[in-house]
């Protein structure tokens, strides 16, 4: 059996391993928490720091293929392992480009991928020289994750919020919709794209409220999304699964915001709503099998299950029976031992017939199901 | 988290554990092979013999809920654990009835569940006194599994093949179709039934060739199946998931052949083709959640992947790329380290539109995909 190692043992690793059991593959996880969501679902669990060169090297030497479930890994080690002949998916060169938002943004620009106008800044003072970009978004190069490291600068009065570190300072797109596209590239360069999904945000919190598939977009916008996706997938020049976040402006133009070179939250709905899930697809890529079928079985809505404000401790899932009685709902809990405000504790996917049906179901789930302690 | 222990670590346990990771549950496996298909997917693996009283007792003391994935377990231990207050699903009384085919058959008779005419025999000589039942089937009470322990006695010339042990000697039903029905009973006695599936056998080998869902039966037969299923589910008087094998004769009458009080091969297609799979359903029962939705998403065909004659050793899956290219096919390999003739190594489920489409796809899978070594 082929031996595959995953750097990181969170919920993405967990769902990868649920799917791995369909294939003849021996699985390895590296993570520095022995109680992490993926720890008990692999053949071999290794306790260690994915950011440490020696640790990643000795882990990588045990396997045939390596992948990641989070970008904050030791890329030097992955590059050395690749030189030793290990398959690393995605290629370390892609990780190096993507894990630093400055490099990522410069890559889009060099590759003529449409992305919002920007400058690179190294200090607060430099930001002051680019007021013409306001309203703008300031994104720190390294260290940002899940909303941290991103600051919206509406007016000059907000300029004190800017980062004093290498960052991208970019013009805010006049947003019509935020879209995520998952694209798969196999080891022979074949490309397959999932139908675009539409992110719906709570207007006051800038938190993802729910996510609809398919996105409600015109054919014209769909064609632009497809063209940009394929161009970007080719530009990375690497096998892998890529989740691309794109912004549609009020003119119907498409701008790439950022890419995750791995399975991603925006693809969870594919487990039940599509023939081949994002997890299945990544295993096919790593095991050098034919790509799966990204088509929808049914329209779907995805709701993240986030730890409620004011609760820290052993999670209690309030309202769960009501959700489990919904005839088209699927729950996924991530097995985390403690909840805290804002922590991703699970998700719910609901299948449906159309947008109105899906939005109604999403609101029901959000009203009923709460993670408390 | 609730702690659930499973006796047995084969492919059924493996698929139970893939599904368990969706729920907040801590999983335990007891099996005497540390390389078994389920060993690496649980929180706690215990090496030991599921038939040994002391072993089952000490395993059972660690958990809140117990279930089985095979009937050949120590029922005395499960009864003692139930008396200690552990939830055992299904109840040990049901296991005691079902694991001996003589007791099982007598139970159907006592409960007025339609089943083929029979006598209980204890020796070859006794069989000779019941020639009026010919052509008949002779089934050994204990120790039969997967086709072993069942002997068809067509004529008096075959009588020497009869078992010299406590057995059921039953009149052969003039078979029109063989049907399997999965029924779920929750901890409060609520009953839900999956659509019946139809088994199609290779005419010369008496081996399951493939299995179609839905079964091609008249409404009249469907009503009879439903009535018998509900009556039997109530008669067991136990929570659990039950796979009931039923024979439809040429008059359209329904006869119960046998029941497995657990997840079963005949329910594998529910993973992709139904909203709630048999595995999901059993977790809901054990965790005392509302029952799931047994409805079909799409018609399906299930093909077992059996070790080819003449090959023993590390499995090689010939024709796999062709199957993985089918847009509606799902493969499941059980992770067994060696194949041997007739061993269940995996299965394939294919979704489709109608019976003709499904049969065409089943034949393609059977033609292309071979387990060799």
XYZ file of C-alpha atoms in Angstrom:
746
model
C 0.000 0.000 0.000
C 1.153 3.532 -0.782
C 2.111 5.468 2.361
C 0.758 9.004 2.560
C 1.698 11.539 5.237
C -0.392 14.560 6.142
C 1.124 17.579 7.920
C -1.537 18.737 10.360
C -4.253 16.850 12.209
C -7.239 19.196 12.400
C -10.730 18.729 11.004
C -9.500 18.783 7.409
C -7.171 15.893 8.196
C -10.026 14.136 9.979
C -12.298 14.300 6.932
C -9.428 13.278 4.638
C -8.954 10.152 6.751
C -12.661 9.288 6.773
C -12.418 9.156 2.986
C -8.995 7.463 2.885
C -10.517 4.271 4.275
C -12.165 3.724 0.871
C -8.782 3.277 -0.784
C -5.780 0.981 -0.355
C -3.530 3.502 1.406
C -1.547 3.624 4.645
C -1.952 6.950 6.439
C 0.412 9.021 8.625
C -0.388 12.204 10.572
C 2.084 14.708 12.039
C 0.655 17.069 14.662
C 1.788 18.328 18.054
C -1.484 17.501 19.829
C -2.205 13.824 20.469
C -5.921 14.609 20.990
C -6.307 16.466 17.674
C -9.358 15.672 15.473
C -7.389 13.374 13.121
C -5.183 11.582 15.657
C -7.230 8.387 16.034
C -8.162 7.883 12.375
C -4.729 7.250 10.846
C -2.535 4.158 10.752
C 0.424 6.011 12.282
C 0.233 9.113 14.436
C 3.424 11.099 14.983
C 3.553 13.733 17.697
C 5.605 16.693 16.533
C 5.757 20.224 15.216
C 4.926 20.641 11.513
C 6.991 23.877 11.528
C 10.189 22.138 12.636
C 12.679 21.142 9.912
C 14.070 17.999 11.543
C 10.630 16.780 12.618
C 9.155 17.148 9.127
C 12.244 15.491 7.599
C 12.071 12.399 9.778
C 8.294 12.150 9.290
C 8.592 12.603 5.528
C 11.249 9.913 5.202
C 8.693 7.314 6.322
C 6.173 7.925 3.517
C 5.880 7.935 -0.281
C 3.603 10.963 -0.698
C 3.197 14.082 1.453
C 0.437 16.655 1.670
C -0.706 19.389 4.052
C -3.926 20.429 5.715
C -2.600 23.832 6.818
C -0.021 26.159 5.199
C 2.087 26.887 8.289
C 4.499 24.012 7.692
C 8.248 23.812 7.240
C 8.610 24.341 3.485
C 12.412 23.913 3.549
C 11.956 20.348 4.762
C 9.319 19.633 2.115
C 11.693 20.967 -0.558
C 14.486 18.710 0.695
C 12.098 15.731 0.735
C 10.985 16.514 -2.802
C 14.646 16.509 -3.903
C 15.018 13.084 -2.242
C 12.267 11.810 -4.569
C 9.230 12.014 -2.312
C 6.047 13.197 -4.015
C 4.942 16.419 -2.324
C 1.420 17.546 -3.290
C 1.128 20.497 -3.706
C 4.731 21.261 -4.666
C 6.677 23.159 -1.968
C 7.239 26.000 -4.465
C 3.465 26.608 -4.430
C 3.394 26.578 -0.632
C 6.209 29.107 -0.519
C 4.278 31.414 -2.845
C 0.964 31.053 -1.070
C 1.868 31.053 2.615
C 3.149 34.624 2.387
C 0.396 36.962 1.202
C 2.955 39.376 -0.277
C 4.462 36.643 -2.462
C 0.990 35.333 -3.319
C -0.186 38.754 -4.475
C 2.987 39.338 -6.500
C 2.496 35.932 -8.118
C -1.011 36.863 -9.293
C 0.337 40.081 -10.697
C 3.261 38.406 -12.529
C 0.980 35.700 -13.931
C -1.591 38.290 -15.090
C -4.273 36.840 -12.850
C -6.857 39.593 -12.184
C -6.467 40.810 -8.602
C -7.276 44.106 -6.844
C -4.782 47.013 -7.277
C -2.165 46.947 -4.554
C 1.185 48.057 -3.212
C 3.532 46.215 -0.875
C 4.168 48.064 2.374
C 6.747 47.414 5.073
C 5.593 49.896 7.719
C 2.681 52.096 8.770
C 4.491 55.091 7.300
C 4.551 53.537 3.862
C 0.798 53.019 3.985
C 0.331 56.768 4.414
C 1.877 57.308 0.958
C -0.889 55.298 -0.728
C -4.056 57.040 0.420
C -5.320 56.982 -3.183
C -6.120 53.276 -2.668
C -8.650 54.015 0.116
C -10.972 52.373 1.044
C -8.467 49.542 1.247
C -7.617 46.225 2.861
C -4.305 45.687 4.645
C -3.122 42.060 4.806
C -0.051 40.986 6.714
C 2.386 38.827 4.702
C 2.909 36.014 7.189
C 1.165 34.953 10.378
C -2.426 35.808 9.507
C -5.029 33.070 9.763
C -8.814 32.848 9.871
C -9.517 36.591 9.825
C -6.512 37.605 11.897
C -3.888 39.635 10.045
C -6.457 41.363 7.816
C -7.505 44.950 8.534
C -10.004 47.024 6.586
C -8.878 50.662 6.284
C -11.984 52.632 5.311
C -10.655 56.187 5.688
C -7.540 58.072 6.714
C -8.719 57.869 10.313
C -8.191 54.090 10.254
C -4.599 54.341 9.041
C -3.281 53.819 12.586
C -4.690 50.268 12.404
C -2.256 49.395 9.587
C 0.418 46.734 10.134
C 4.035 47.626 10.796
C 5.303 44.600 8.878
C 5.560 43.438 5.258
C 1.979 43.519 3.998
C -0.277 43.896 0.991
C -2.185 47.188 0.863
C -4.928 46.768 -1.693
C -7.879 48.722 -3.010
C -11.160 47.387 -1.634
C -13.243 45.797 -4.402
C -16.811 47.117 -4.662
C -18.160 43.714 -3.826
C -21.213 42.159 -5.405
C -20.526 38.552 -4.353
C -17.773 36.483 -2.830
C -17.248 33.157 -4.593
C -15.125 30.102 -3.869
C -14.036 27.671 -6.547
C -12.323 24.345 -5.905
C -10.125 23.054 -8.686
C -8.263 19.759 -8.893
C -5.056 19.163 -10.848
C -3.813 15.604 -11.212
C -0.201 14.431 -11.536
C -0.469 14.626 -15.330
C -1.778 18.199 -15.430
C -5.414 17.331 -16.018
C -7.713 19.981 -14.499
C -11.253 19.605 -13.146
C -13.313 22.343 -11.482
C -16.209 22.100 -9.022
C -19.253 24.343 -9.507
C -18.633 27.761 -7.869
C -20.115 28.331 -4.412
C -21.384 31.614 -3.021
C -20.429 32.863 0.432
C -23.113 34.743 2.351
C -21.818 36.885 5.233
C -23.555 38.196 8.316
C -23.643 41.945 7.513
C -22.446 43.177 10.909
C -19.756 40.642 11.868
C -17.930 39.863 8.607
C -18.293 36.189 9.596
C -19.339 33.579 7.080
C -23.015 33.036 7.663
C -23.603 30.201 5.223
C -22.519 29.083 1.790
C -24.691 28.146 -1.171
C -24.004 25.822 -4.081
C -24.526 26.559 -6.900
C -23.707 30.273 -6.793
C -26.328 32.598 -8.244
C -24.264 34.118 -11.058
C -24.807 34.897 -14.736
C -23.306 32.686 -17.438
C -21.032 35.557 -18.296
C -19.585 35.626 -14.779
C -19.342 31.830 -14.738
C -17.237 31.884 -17.907
C -14.915 34.480 -16.392
C -14.585 32.391 -13.219
C -13.761 29.307 -15.268
C -11.188 31.133 -17.376
C -9.435 32.630 -14.332
C -9.548 29.302 -12.456
C -7.968 27.352 -15.283
C -5.320 30.021 -15.868
C -4.420 30.065 -12.173
C -4.420 26.266 -11.851
C -1.971 26.082 -14.776
C 0.176 28.871 -13.336
C 0.738 26.960 -10.087
C 2.238 24.198 -12.205
C 1.629 21.585 -9.499
C -0.721 18.715 -8.785
C -3.104 19.335 -5.912
C -6.453 20.636 -4.856
C -6.851 24.412 -4.759
C -9.608 26.480 -3.150
C -9.693 29.889 -4.812
C -11.561 32.766 -3.212
C -12.759 35.239 -5.821
C -14.542 38.567 -5.608
C -17.161 39.612 -8.151
C -17.478 43.395 -8.354
C -20.533 45.405 -9.303
C -19.484 45.394 -12.965
C -19.387 41.602 -13.024
C -15.586 41.525 -13.112
C -13.699 38.743 -11.328
C -10.761 39.340 -8.927
C -8.756 36.615 -7.216
C -8.535 37.332 -3.500
C -6.571 34.340 -2.237
C -5.925 30.638 -2.733
C -5.554 27.740 -0.316
C -3.492 24.900 -1.880
C -5.423 22.184 -0.036
C -8.849 20.948 0.981
C -10.777 23.860 2.446
C -13.812 24.813 4.504
C -15.536 26.022 1.319
C -15.570 22.437 -0.004
C -17.160 20.567 2.909
C -20.532 20.388 1.139
C -18.979 18.210 -1.581
C -19.002 15.239 0.856
C -22.723 14.708 0.396
C -23.817 17.065 -2.369
C -21.332 16.042 -5.101
C -20.335 12.723 -6.640
C -16.678 13.029 -5.687
C -15.942 15.080 -2.567
C -12.919 17.376 -2.285
C -11.412 14.750 0.041
C -12.019 11.916 -2.404
C -10.566 14.089 -5.164
C -7.337 14.771 -3.257
C -6.830 11.040 -2.570
C -7.289 10.330 -6.262
C -4.642 12.963 -7.058
C -2.186 11.604 -4.479
C -2.688 7.942 -5.440
C -2.408 8.824 -9.152
C -5.916 7.615 -9.948
C -8.254 9.236 -12.501
C -9.879 12.426 -11.200
C -13.375 12.097 -9.748
C -16.650 13.610 -10.870
C -17.142 17.102 -9.389
C -20.803 17.377 -10.476
C -23.567 18.173 -8.031
C -26.015 15.514 -6.954
C -28.184 18.219 -5.402
C -27.965 21.926 -4.505
C -26.665 22.434 -0.981
C -26.076 24.908 1.809
C -23.173 24.704 4.264
C -23.378 26.149 7.770
C -20.300 26.305 10.009
C -20.801 25.398 13.626
C -18.899 27.987 15.639
C -18.355 28.108 19.410
C -20.816 30.647 20.863
C -19.562 33.807 22.520
C -19.306 33.418 26.275
C -18.757 29.654 26.387
C -15.454 27.849 26.932
C -15.116 24.191 27.923
C -16.484 20.771 27.021
C -18.895 21.379 24.122
C -22.641 20.876 24.399
C -24.632 20.893 21.189
C -27.920 22.646 21.892
C -30.712 21.924 19.415
C -29.077 18.861 17.889
C -32.211 16.654 17.837
C -34.067 19.244 15.749
C -31.269 19.241 13.170
C -31.007 15.442 13.087
C -34.728 15.296 12.316
C -34.315 17.368 9.146
C -34.660 14.844 6.311
C -31.835 16.285 4.169
C -29.325 17.464 6.801
C -25.887 15.998 7.555
C -23.943 16.915 10.685
C -20.178 16.744 11.085
C -18.620 17.275 14.481
C -14.863 17.662 14.607
C -14.311 15.911 17.929
C -12.600 18.865 19.595
C -12.440 18.457 23.358
C -13.122 22.106 24.194
C -15.141 24.858 22.608
C -14.241 28.541 22.765
C -15.793 31.626 21.189
C -15.377 31.555 17.406
C -13.791 28.085 17.234
C -14.894 25.862 14.347
C -16.499 22.872 16.076
C -18.308 21.258 13.168
C -20.514 21.948 10.180
C -23.905 21.054 8.792
C -24.667 20.462 5.114
C -28.288 20.521 3.991
C -29.444 19.417 0.544
C -32.365 21.129 -1.124
C -34.123 22.040 -4.302
C -33.482 25.733 -4.854
C -32.064 28.880 -3.300
C -35.181 29.788 -1.303
C -35.411 26.281 0.129
C -31.706 26.289 1.032
C -31.742 29.726 2.689
C -34.783 28.750 4.741
C -32.992 25.582 5.917
C -29.758 27.484 6.678
C -31.625 29.959 8.855
C -33.336 27.091 10.685
C -29.974 25.440 11.425
C -28.424 28.724 12.564
C -31.393 29.474 14.822
C -31.546 26.052 16.461
C -28.048 24.618 16.695
C -25.658 26.293 19.165
C -22.308 25.159 20.550
C -22.235 26.001 24.258
C -20.348 24.501 27.201
C -18.376 11.971 24.905
C -20.321 8.711 24.981
C -18.039 5.661 24.768
C -19.149 2.971 22.327
C -17.518 -0.433 21.978
C -17.806 -2.653 18.908
C -17.169 -6.401 19.084
C -15.398 -7.260 15.838
C -13.087 -5.224 13.613
C -13.856 -6.280 10.031
C -15.117 -4.181 7.145
C -18.444 -3.528 8.850
C -16.618 -2.068 11.830
C -14.420 -0.073 9.449
C -17.404 1.550 7.753
C -19.089 2.167 11.117
C -15.990 4.062 12.228
C -15.788 6.139 9.051
C -19.267 7.374 9.898
C -18.649 7.685 13.656
C -16.259 10.576 13.041
C -19.304 12.746 12.212
C -20.588 12.473 15.779
C -19.248 13.273 19.250
C -18.438 9.700 20.271
C -15.378 7.854 21.586
C -14.894 4.507 19.857
C -13.499 1.160 21.047
C -12.836 -1.985 18.980
C -12.259 -5.533 20.261
C -10.700 -7.942 17.756
C -7.939 -10.536 17.889
C -6.104 -9.209 14.801
C -4.226 -5.928 15.202
C -4.155 -5.482 11.400
C -7.925 -5.904 10.949
C -9.804 -3.412 8.711
C -11.119 -1.346 11.656
C -8.031 -1.370 13.895
C -6.623 2.037 12.959
C -9.890 3.992 12.824
C -10.978 3.835 16.471
C -9.898 5.795 19.522
C -9.010 2.619 21.469
C -8.115 -0.734 19.944
C -8.197 -3.784 22.214
C -6.581 -7.005 21.065
C -8.649 -9.964 22.215
C -11.118 -12.714 21.417
C -14.758 -11.576 21.095
C -15.829 -15.165 22.003
C -14.051 -15.139 25.364
C -16.163 -14.267 28.433
C -13.466 -12.520 30.479
C -12.156 -10.577 27.490
C -15.601 -9.254 26.542
C -16.339 -8.407 30.194
C -13.213 -6.338 30.680
C -13.711 -4.615 27.306
C -17.378 -3.917 28.033
C -16.645 -2.394 31.423
C -14.759 0.440 29.707
C -17.677 1.695 27.591
C -21.248 3.018 27.897
C -22.788 1.289 24.872
C -21.898 -1.995 23.147
C -22.703 -3.334 19.717
C -21.486 -6.105 17.407
C -20.415 -6.402 13.793
C -20.556 -10.224 13.776
C -22.795 -12.659 15.704
C -20.094 -15.035 16.949
C -19.538 -13.169 20.211
C -19.757 -14.188 23.858
C -23.434 -13.584 24.607
C -23.102 -14.576 28.282
C -20.713 -11.674 28.808
C -23.029 -9.269 27.001
C -25.916 -10.415 29.207
C -23.841 -9.828 32.330
C -22.837 -6.386 31.057
C -26.465 -5.537 30.317
C -27.356 -6.481 33.906
C -24.580 -4.143 35.087
C -26.405 -1.322 33.299
C -24.473 -1.124 30.034
C -26.593 -0.480 26.946
C -26.197 -3.453 24.614
C -27.622 -2.903 21.121
C -29.065 -5.253 19.960
C -30.107 -6.893 23.239
C -28.184 -10.125 24.011
C -31.497 -12.037 24.023
C -31.811 -11.238 20.301
C -28.253 -12.400 19.651
C -28.952 -15.662 21.447
C -32.016 -16.254 19.281
C -30.343 -15.318 16.021
C -26.864 -16.821 16.288
C -28.299 -20.356 16.384
C -30.342 -21.052 13.240
C -32.482 -23.601 15.090
C -33.491 -21.040 17.723
C -33.955 -18.381 15.037
C -36.298 -20.590 13.027
C -38.290 -21.596 16.124
C -38.595 -17.895 17.007
C -40.156 -17.107 13.602
C -42.563 -19.978 14.059
C -43.567 -18.951 17.606
C -43.996 -15.311 16.565
C -46.101 -16.319 13.516
C -43.590 -14.789 11.117
C -44.045 -16.516 7.732
C -41.119 -18.860 7.143
C -40.678 -22.039 5.047
C -42.031 -25.339 6.537
C -39.356 -27.094 8.584
C -38.382 -29.690 11.147
C -35.464 -29.632 13.566
C -33.049 -32.530 13.051
C -30.216 -33.760 15.240
C -28.678 -36.370 12.953
C -28.596 -37.640 9.363
C -30.985 -40.427 10.323
C -33.640 -37.985 11.427
C -33.448 -36.220 8.081
C -34.415 -39.487 6.367
C -37.770 -39.393 8.175
C -38.726 -36.096 6.509
C -38.385 -36.874 2.822
C -41.750 -35.233 2.203
C -39.982 -31.847 2.571
C -37.740 -32.484 -0.467
C -36.374 -30.544 -2.278
C -35.090 -28.995 0.936
C -32.356 -26.900 2.537
C -30.393 -28.169 5.507
C -28.910 -25.440 7.760
C -26.645 -26.205 10.663
C -27.668 -24.528 13.955
C -24.320 -23.054 14.955
C -21.037 -22.503 13.167
C -22.284 -21.715 9.666
C -21.151 -18.466 8.065
C -21.124 -16.953 4.580
C -22.525 -19.978 2.723
C -20.813 -22.626 4.870
C -23.186 -24.723 6.973
C -25.959 -24.627 4.372
C -26.605 -27.648 2.152
C -29.245 -27.955 -0.547
C -30.801 -31.448 -0.610
C -32.522 -31.775 -3.971
C -33.383 -35.480 -3.906
C -32.997 -38.578 -1.750
C -29.602 -39.145 -3.381
C -28.302 -35.991 -1.678
C -29.396 -37.092 1.792
C -25.857 -38.258 2.639
C -24.811 -34.576 2.496
C -27.032 -33.758 5.474
C -25.475 -32.541 8.737
C -25.052 -34.827 11.725
C -25.712 -32.012 14.175
C -28.676 -29.886 15.375
C -30.002 -28.285 12.195
C -33.031 -26.858 10.440
C -34.395 -29.043 7.619
C -36.716 -26.862 5.590
C -38.750 -27.122 2.409
C -37.116 -25.215 -0.438
C -39.186 -22.188 -1.451
C -40.039 -21.989 -5.172
C -38.090 -18.798 -5.478
C -39.117 -15.835 -7.567
C -36.844 -13.247 -5.938
C -34.579 -12.881 -2.947
C -35.026 -9.580 -1.112
C -33.192 -7.890 1.734
C -34.792 -5.280 3.947
C -32.960 -3.166 6.510
C -35.030 -1.928 9.413
C -33.989 0.370 12.249
C -35.487 0.378 15.736
C -34.521 3.188 18.098
C -34.272 3.037 21.903
C -37.895 4.176 22.193
C -39.302 1.529 19.840
C -39.682 3.780 16.809
C -39.277 1.782 13.573
C -38.007 2.931 10.171
C -37.498 0.727 7.098
C -35.214 1.177 4.083
C -36.570 0.435 0.597
C -36.210 -3.304 -0.160
C -33.246 -4.397 -2.272
C -33.144 -7.259 -4.733
C -30.327 -9.806 -4.777
C -29.292 -11.130 -8.197
C -27.318 -14.385 -8.130
C -24.961 -15.921 -10.656
C -27.048 -18.894 -11.831
C -24.271 -21.483 -11.617
C -22.384 -20.513 -8.444
C -25.082 -19.454 -5.968
C -22.859 -16.435 -5.279
C -24.330 -12.975 -5.034
C -23.729 -11.356 -8.384
C -25.038 -7.871 -7.642
C -27.797 -6.177 -5.737
C -30.318 -3.627 -6.997
C -32.186 -0.899 -5.156
C -35.107 -0.457 -5.441
C -36.279 -4.068 -5.887
C -38.561 -4.711 -8.851
C -41.658 -5.876 -6.959
C -45.379 -5.183 -7.139
C -47.082 -2.919 -4.590
C -48.817 -5.983 -3.258
C -45.504 -7.688 -2.482
C -44.107 -4.438 -1.048
C -47.016 -4.231 1.396
C -46.443 -7.815 2.494
C -42.724 -7.112 2.981
C -43.521 -4.046 5.050
C -46.035 -5.891 7.203
C -43.659 -8.794 7.884
C -40.734 -6.427 8.549
C -42.638 -4.367 11.102
C -44.027 -7.480 12.812
C -40.562 -9.010 13.052
C -38.910 -5.768 14.220
C -41.494 -5.537 17.018
C -41.059 -9.218 17.909
C -37.320 -8.773 18.537
C -38.268 -6.191 21.164
C -34.844 -4.553 21.002
C -33.248 -1.423 19.598
C -30.872 -2.052 16.742
C -30.455 -2.333 13.031
C -31.718 -5.540 11.428
C -31.043 -6.892 7.931
C -33.817 -9.324 7.025
C -33.406 -11.699 4.111
C -36.761 -12.615 2.612
C -37.802 -14.973 -0.162
C -40.642 -14.153 -2.539
C -42.173 -17.294 -4.010
C -43.904 -17.679 -7.360
C -47.292 -16.883 -5.793
C -45.984 -13.563 -4.471
C -45.893 -14.808 -0.886
C -43.178 -13.610 1.471
C -41.036 -15.935 3.642
C -38.410 -14.813 6.118
C -35.176 -16.680 5.523
C -32.872 -15.161 8.107
C -32.003 -11.982 9.978
C -28.702 -10.335 10.884
C -29.089 -8.076 13.941
C -26.457 -5.605 12.732
C -25.196 -3.625 9.771
C -24.932 -5.958 6.811
C -23.455 -6.381 3.347
C -26.913 -5.805 1.841
C -26.879 -2.213 3.170
C -23.553 -0.941 1.821
C -25.267 0.972 -0.998
C -26.970 3.209 1.592
C -23.652 5.042 2.138
C -24.028 6.970 -1.097
C -27.485 6.171 -2.446
C -29.591 7.058 0.632
C -29.797 10.121 2.867
C -28.898 8.246 6.040
C -26.689 5.198 5.584
C -27.131 2.028 7.632
C -23.968 3.038 9.504
C -25.270 6.528 10.241
C -28.566 4.996 11.333
C -26.911 2.640 13.824
C -24.933 5.518 15.396
C -28.151 7.481 15.762
C -29.724 4.492 17.526
C -26.755 3.978 19.842
C -26.369 7.671 20.696
C -30.137 7.987 21.258
C -30.570 10.560 18.485
C -33.611 10.786 16.191
C -33.588 8.128 13.454
C -32.243 9.192 10.058
C -33.931 9.388 6.691
C -33.807 6.026 4.882
C -35.060 7.417 1.547
C -33.145 6.925 -1.679
C -31.283 9.797 -3.276
C -30.872 7.684 -6.421
C -31.353 4.061 -7.547
C -28.168 2.028 -7.048
C -26.436 -1.241 -7.728
C -23.969 -2.887 -5.338
C -21.202 -5.205 -6.535
C -19.062 -7.124 -4.056
C -15.366 -7.301 -4.799
C -14.351 -10.903 -4.181
C -10.868 -12.417 -4.299
C -10.468 -14.236 -7.644
C -9.995 -17.996 -7.738
C -6.346 -18.926 -7.959
C -4.874 -15.857 -6.252
C -3.629 -15.620 -2.688
C -1.397 -12.851 -1.341
C -1.071 -9.067 -1.388
C -4.071 -7.824 -3.380
C -3.763 -6.136 -6.765
C -6.842 -4.422 -8.131
C -6.930 -5.023 -11.880
C -9.093 -2.596 -13.859
C -9.366 -0.010 -11.115
C -8.747 3.059 -13.325
C -11.681 2.109 -15.570
C -13.998 1.954 -12.534
C -12.708 5.218 -11.072
C -13.511 6.912 -14.379
C -17.196 5.950 -14.168
C -18.960 9.192 -13.238
C -21.369 7.620 -10.721
C -19.250 4.852 -9.167
C -17.901 4.689 -5.593
C -15.239 2.190 -4.560
C -14.669 0.878 -1.051
C -11.606 -1.222 -0.294
C -11.513 -2.923 3.075
C -7.771 -2.656 3.630
C -7.201 -6.411 4.015
C -3.536 -7.304 3.712
C -4.060 -10.530 1.771
C -6.596 -11.723 -0.762
C -7.729 -15.321 -1.116
C -10.350 -16.985 -3.312
C -13.834 -15.867 -2.307
C -12.718 -13.335 0.327
C -14.659 -10.062 0.439
C -12.039 -7.417 -0.353
C -14.252 -4.431 -1.083
C -17.361 -3.291 -2.888
C -18.478 -0.854 -5.548
C -21.725 1.101 -5.503
C -22.922 2.699 -8.723
C -25.789 5.177 -8.926
C -28.066 5.222 -11.934
C -31.411 6.089 -13.384
C -33.227 2.794 -13.862
C -32.830 -0.970 -13.801
C -31.398 -1.302 -17.298
C -28.835 1.399 -16.630
C -27.855 -0.219 -13.308
C -27.516 -3.740 -14.705
C -25.361 -2.448 -17.557
C -23.085 -0.695 -15.047
C -22.931 -3.756 -12.765
C -21.836 -5.962 -15.649
C -19.163 -3.424 -16.611
C -17.774 -3.398 -13.053
C -17.816 -7.201 -12.833
C -16.084 -7.523 -16.203
C -13.343 -4.979 -15.507
C -12.505 -5.053 -11.813
C -10.687 -8.152 -10.502
C -8.874 -8.799 -7.235
C -5.702 -10.722 -8.015
C -2.359 -11.033 -6.228
